[in-house]
Structures are given as C-alpha cells and as structure tokens.
PDB file of C-alpha atoms in Angstrom:
ATOM      1  CA  MET A   1      42.082 124.654  99.530  1.00  0.00           C
ATOM      2  CA  SER A   2      43.834 128.433  98.473  1.00  0.00           C
ATOM      3  CA  GLY A   3      45.094 128.788  94.928  1.00  0.00           C
ATOM      4  CA  SER A   4      48.462 129.188  96.779  1.00  0.00           C
ATOM      5  CA  GLU A   5      48.194 126.373  98.900  1.00  0.00           C
ATOM      6  CA  ARG A   6      50.083 123.008  97.659  1.00  0.00           C
ATOM      7  CA  VAL A   7      49.344 119.128  98.695  1.00  0.00           C
ATOM      8  CA  PHE A   8      52.841 118.266  97.711  1.00  0.00           C
ATOM      9  CA  GLU A   9      55.984 119.863  97.837  1.00  0.00           C
ATOM     10  CA  ILE A  10      58.671 119.221  95.373  1.00  0.00           C
ATOM     11  CA  GLU A  11      62.395 120.295  94.664  1.00  0.00           C
ATOM     12  CA  ARG A  12      64.898 118.738  92.230  1.00  0.00           C
ATOM     13  CA  ALA A  13      68.233 117.712  92.936  1.00  0.00           C
ATOM     14  CA  GLY A  14      69.352 116.487  89.271  1.00  0.00           C
ATOM     15  CA  GLU A  15      67.852 114.074  87.743  1.00  0.00           C
ATOM     16  CA  VAL A  16      66.092 113.216  91.219  1.00  0.00           C
ATOM     17  CA  LEU A  17      62.694 114.786  92.150  1.00  0.00           C
ATOM     18  CA  VAL A  18      61.663 115.132  95.326  1.00  0.00           C
ATOM     19  CA  ILE A  19      58.510 115.161  96.423  1.00  0.00           C
ATOM     20  CA  GLU A  20      56.799 115.944 100.154  1.00  0.00           C
ATOM     21  CA  PRO A  21      53.029 115.417 100.521  1.00  0.00           C
ATOM     22  CA  LEU A  22      52.137 117.568 103.036  1.00  0.00           C
ATOM     23  CA  GLY A  23      48.915 115.841 104.676  1.00  0.00           C
ATOM     24  CA  ASP A  24      46.651 113.629 103.227  1.00  0.00           C
ATOM     25  CA  GLU A  25      42.529 113.676 103.051  1.00  0.00           C
ATOM     26  CA  ALA A  26      42.306 114.287 106.646  1.00  0.00           C
ATOM     27  CA  THR A  27      43.911 117.685 105.682  1.00  0.00           C
ATOM     28  CA  TYR A  28      43.008 118.027 102.169  1.00  0.00           C
ATOM     29  CA  ARG A  29      39.814 117.319 100.207  1.00  0.00           C
ATOM     30  CA  TYR A  30      39.928 113.829  97.047  1.00  0.00           C
ATOM     31  CA  PHE A  31      39.446 116.907  94.314  1.00  0.00           C
ATOM     32  CA  ASP A  32      42.693 118.931  95.803  1.00  0.00           C
ATOM     33  CA  ILE A  33      44.868 115.791  96.145  1.00  0.00           C
ATOM     34  CA  HIS A  34      43.891 114.738  92.629  1.00  0.00           C
ATOM     35  CA  ASN A  35      44.698 118.265  91.029  1.00  0.00           C
ATOM     36  CA  GLU A  36      47.866 118.253  92.950  1.00  0.00           C
ATOM     37  CA  SER A  37      48.582 114.791  92.186  1.00  0.00           C
ATOM     38  CA  ASN A  38      48.361 115.966  88.276  1.00  0.00           C
ATOM     39  CA  ARG A  39      50.482 118.899  88.691  1.00  0.00           C
ATOM     40  CA  VAL A  40      53.332 116.388  90.134  1.00  0.00           C
ATOM     41  CA  LEU A  41      52.956 114.160  86.831  1.00  0.00           C
ATOM     42  CA  ARG A  42      53.462 117.021  84.623  1.00  0.00           C
ATOM     43  CA  GLU A  43      56.650 117.489  86.647  1.00  0.00           C
ATOM     44  CA  LEU A  44      57.615 114.060  86.218  1.00  0.00           C
ATOM     45  CA  ASP A  45      57.032 114.137  81.973  1.00  0.00           C
ATOM     46  CA  ASP A  46      60.558 115.260  82.189  1.00  0.00           C
ATOM     47  CA  ALA A  47      62.685 112.914  80.431  1.00  0.00           C
ATOM     48  CA  GLU A  48      65.886 114.052  82.610  1.00  0.00           C
ATOM     49  CA  VAL A  49      63.737 112.668  85.595  1.00  0.00           C
ATOM     50  CA  LYS A  50      65.205 109.734  86.496  1.00  0.00           C
ATOM     51  CA  GLY A  51      64.269 108.810  90.045  1.00  0.00           C
ATOM     52  CA  VAL A  52      61.958 110.406  92.668  1.00  0.00           C
ATOM     53  CA  VAL A  53      62.500 110.605  96.525  1.00  0.00           C
ATOM     54  CA  ILE A  54      58.793 110.317  98.263  1.00  0.00           C
ATOM     55  CA  ASP A  55      59.780 112.181 101.544  1.00  0.00           C
ATOM     56  CA  LEU A  56      57.048 111.069 104.180  1.00  0.00           C
ATOM     57  CA  SER A  57      58.169 113.130 106.803  1.00  0.00           C
ATOM     58  CA  SER A  58      55.313 115.673 106.892  1.00  0.00           C
ATOM     59  CA  VAL A  59      52.915 112.372 106.906  1.00  0.00           C
ATOM     60  CA  PRO A  60      52.792 110.315 109.854  1.00  0.00           C
ATOM     61  CA  SER A  61      50.232 107.757 108.519  1.00  0.00           C
ATOM     62  CA  LEU A  62      48.778 107.943 104.962  1.00  0.00           C
ATOM     63  CA  GLY A  63      44.893 107.374 104.062  1.00  0.00           C
ATOM     64  CA  TRP A  64      44.190 105.485 100.827  1.00  0.00           C
ATOM     65  CA  VAL A  65      43.620 108.746  98.376  1.00  0.00           C
ATOM     66  CA  MET A  66      47.419 109.988  99.505  1.00  0.00           C
ATOM     67  CA  THR A  67      49.089 106.485  99.158  1.00  0.00           C
ATOM     68  CA  SER A  68      47.016 105.665  95.611  1.00  0.00           C
ATOM     69  CA  ALA A  69      47.950 109.226  94.488  1.00  0.00           C
ATOM     70  CA  ILE A  70      51.904 108.477  95.715  1.00  0.00           C
ATOM     71  CA  VAL A  71      51.649 105.339  93.856  1.00  0.00           C
ATOM     72  CA  ARG A  72      50.485 106.807  90.749  1.00  0.00           C
ATOM     73  CA  LEU A  73      53.063 109.112  90.599  1.00  0.00           C
ATOM     74  CA  VAL A  74      55.885 106.446  91.417  1.00  0.00           C
ATOM     75  CA  ARG A  75      54.177 104.244  88.677  1.00  0.00           C
ATOM     76  CA  SER A  76      54.662 106.874  86.238  1.00  0.00           C
ATOM     77  CA  VAL A  77      58.209 107.387  86.821  1.00  0.00           C
ATOM     78  CA  ASP A  78      59.068 103.167  86.804  1.00  0.00           C
ATOM     79  CA  TYR A  79      57.045 103.066  83.581  1.00  0.00           C
ATOM     80  CA  ARG A  80      59.964 104.999  82.167  1.00  0.00           C
ATOM     81  CA  GLY A  81      62.600 102.916  83.278  1.00  0.00           C
ATOM     82  CA  GLY A  82      63.300 105.049  86.445  1.00  0.00           C
ATOM     83  CA  MET A  83      63.177 104.721  90.009  1.00  0.00           C
ATOM     84  CA  ALA A  84      61.633 105.218  93.107  1.00  0.00           C
ATOM     85  CA  VAL A  85      62.375 105.365  97.113  1.00  0.00           C
ATOM     86  CA  PHE A  86      60.837 106.408  99.996  1.00  0.00           C
ATOM     87  CA  CYS A  87      62.383 108.138 103.465  1.00  0.00           C
ATOM     88  CA  SER A  88      61.495 109.432 106.803  1.00  0.00           C
ATOM     89  CA  GLY A  89      58.674 106.855 106.818  1.00  0.00           C
ATOM     90  CA  THR A  90      56.994 106.534 110.601  1.00  0.00           C
ATOM     91  CA  GLU A  91      56.588 102.691 111.300  1.00  0.00           C
ATOM     92  CA  ILE A  92      52.630 102.603 110.269  1.00  0.00           C
ATOM     93  CA  ASN A  93      54.208 103.870 106.956  1.00  0.00           C
ATOM     94  CA  ARG A  94      56.297 100.876 106.157  1.00  0.00           C
ATOM     95  CA  ARG A  95      53.784  98.482 107.675  1.00  0.00           C
ATOM     96  CA  GLN A  96      51.336 100.108 105.142  1.00  0.00           C
ATOM     97  CA  PHE A  97      53.888 100.107 102.420  1.00  0.00           C
ATOM     98  CA  THR A  98      54.768  96.405 103.121  1.00  0.00           C
ATOM     99  CA  SER A  99      51.093  95.004 103.586  1.00  0.00           C
ATOM    100  CA  MET A 100      50.327  96.511 100.055  1.00  0.00           C
ATOM    101  CA  LYS A 101      53.422  94.763  98.927  1.00  0.00           C
ATOM    102  CA  LEU A 102      55.076  98.348  98.063  1.00  0.00           C
ATOM    103  CA  GLY A 103      57.847  97.932  99.960  1.00  0.00           C
ATOM    104  CA  HIS A 104      60.231  96.396  97.482  1.00  0.00           C
ATOM    105  CA  PRO A 105      61.698  97.613  95.022  1.00  0.00           C
ATOM    106  CA  TRP A 106      61.152 100.529  97.044  1.00  0.00           C
ATOM    107  CA  THR A 107      63.752 101.090  99.737  1.00  0.00           C
ATOM    108  CA  ASP A 108      63.233 103.068 102.631  1.00  0.00           C
ATOM    109  CA  HIS A 109      66.008 105.536 103.950  1.00  0.00           C
ATOM    110  CA  SER A 110      65.710 107.289 107.030  1.00  0.00           C
ATOM    111  CA  SER A 111      66.561 110.706 105.560  1.00  0.00           C
ATOM    112  CA  ARG A 112      66.152 112.720 102.384  1.00  0.00           C
ATOM    113  CA  SER A 113      69.762 113.025 101.617  1.00  0.00           C
ATOM    114  CA  GLU A 114      70.347 109.838 102.165  1.00  0.00           C
ATOM    115  CA  ALA A 115      67.573 108.734  99.620  1.00  0.00           C
ATOM    116  CA  VAL A 116      68.674 111.170  97.084  1.00  0.00           C
ATOM    117  CA  ALA A 117      72.137 109.921  97.117  1.00  0.00           C
ATOM    118  CA  ALA A 118      70.982 106.371  96.953  1.00  0.00           C
ATOM    119  CA  LEU A 119      69.375 107.047  93.656  1.00  0.00           C
ATOM    120  CA  LYS A 120      72.275 108.637  92.076  1.00  0.00           C
ATOM    121  CA  GLN A 121      74.076 106.183  93.335  1.00  0.00           C
ATOM    122  CA  ALA A 122      72.034 103.634  91.763  1.00  0.00           C
ATOM    123  CA  GLY A 123      71.883 106.176  88.380  1.00  0.00           C
ATOM    124  CA  ASP A 124      75.432 105.946  87.944  1.00  0.00           C
ATOM    125  CA  ARG A 125      75.804 102.092  88.158  1.00  0.00           C
ATOM    126  CA  ASP A 126      73.016 101.934  85.683  1.00  0.00           C
ATOM    127  CA  SER A 127      75.279 104.395  83.458  1.00  0.00           C
ATOM    128  CA  GLN A 128      78.273 102.168  83.751  1.00  0.00           C
ATOM    129  CA  ALA A 129      76.161  99.191  82.913  1.00  0.00           C
ATOM    130  CA  ASN A 130      74.635 100.931  79.894  1.00  0.00           C
ATOM    131  CA  GLN A 131      78.480 101.952  78.414  1.00  0.00           C
ATOM    132  CA  GLY A 132      79.752  98.454  78.958  1.00  0.00           C
ATOM    133  CA  THR A 133      77.088  97.201  76.745  1.00  0.00           C
ATOM    134  CA  ASP A 134      77.318  99.639  74.475  1.00  0.00           C
ATOM    135  CA  GLU A 135      81.095  99.070  73.988  1.00  0.00           C
ATOM    136  CA  ALA A 136      80.774  95.237  73.444  1.00  0.00           C
TER     137      ALA A 136
END
C-alpha cells in the first residue's frame, strides 16, 4: 500500500460520519486495514460525531478482517451513545451481518443519502426527547 492510498474513504455530513471501505483483505494487507481503522477511530473521537454510516457499495463481500474492523469502528460510536447504520450492502453482506447477529440495531438502507437522513432523523427525535426530560 502506498502512503497516499486509503482503505477507507471518510466523508462528514454534519454530525454523521460516512465510512466507505474500499476493499477487504483480498485488496489490502491486515496491517493496512488495522492502521487505517485506527485513523478512522481518531476521526470518531470527535464528540460532535453522533452517527456513522458504513457504505458498503465498494465491497460486494467482506472478509473477517474488514468485518472485525467495521465492528470495532461501530462499537466505538455505540459505546458513546451514537448510532450506526449501513447502506448499499449486497445480499451477501446482509446475510453475513444477520448470521453474526449484527443486523439489529444496525439497519440497512439502499443509499448513502437515505442512511444519512435516517441517522439525522433519529438524532432529531433523541434531541426532542431529551428536551422533554430536561423541562420536566
């Protein structure tokens, strides 16, 4: 892997971070996936990040190394009370997540924009619910 090549593309949409794996261990070495997932974890350290979209459009299937890296990223947000969804997953990806019991609470969306909108809508509901308890 060259110094400028990335394993994950990252895009920020307000409080939502969109993470797109660009391959798996068939494309990248374990070491590269691990190092790049650490880079993404540093991005997730930003307290303003409330949600994560995992965009699977570039990976028709995931090996165990990439899957475990994705789980690690999502758990990082989950532990802070954030939410995660995935989008553009193939049937193989959906079956894999279901068999690993990762299909819930992670929801699948057909597009990146739909996934980002779902997270923003959920965040708005949470904010309104918190305002209600703050006023009580």
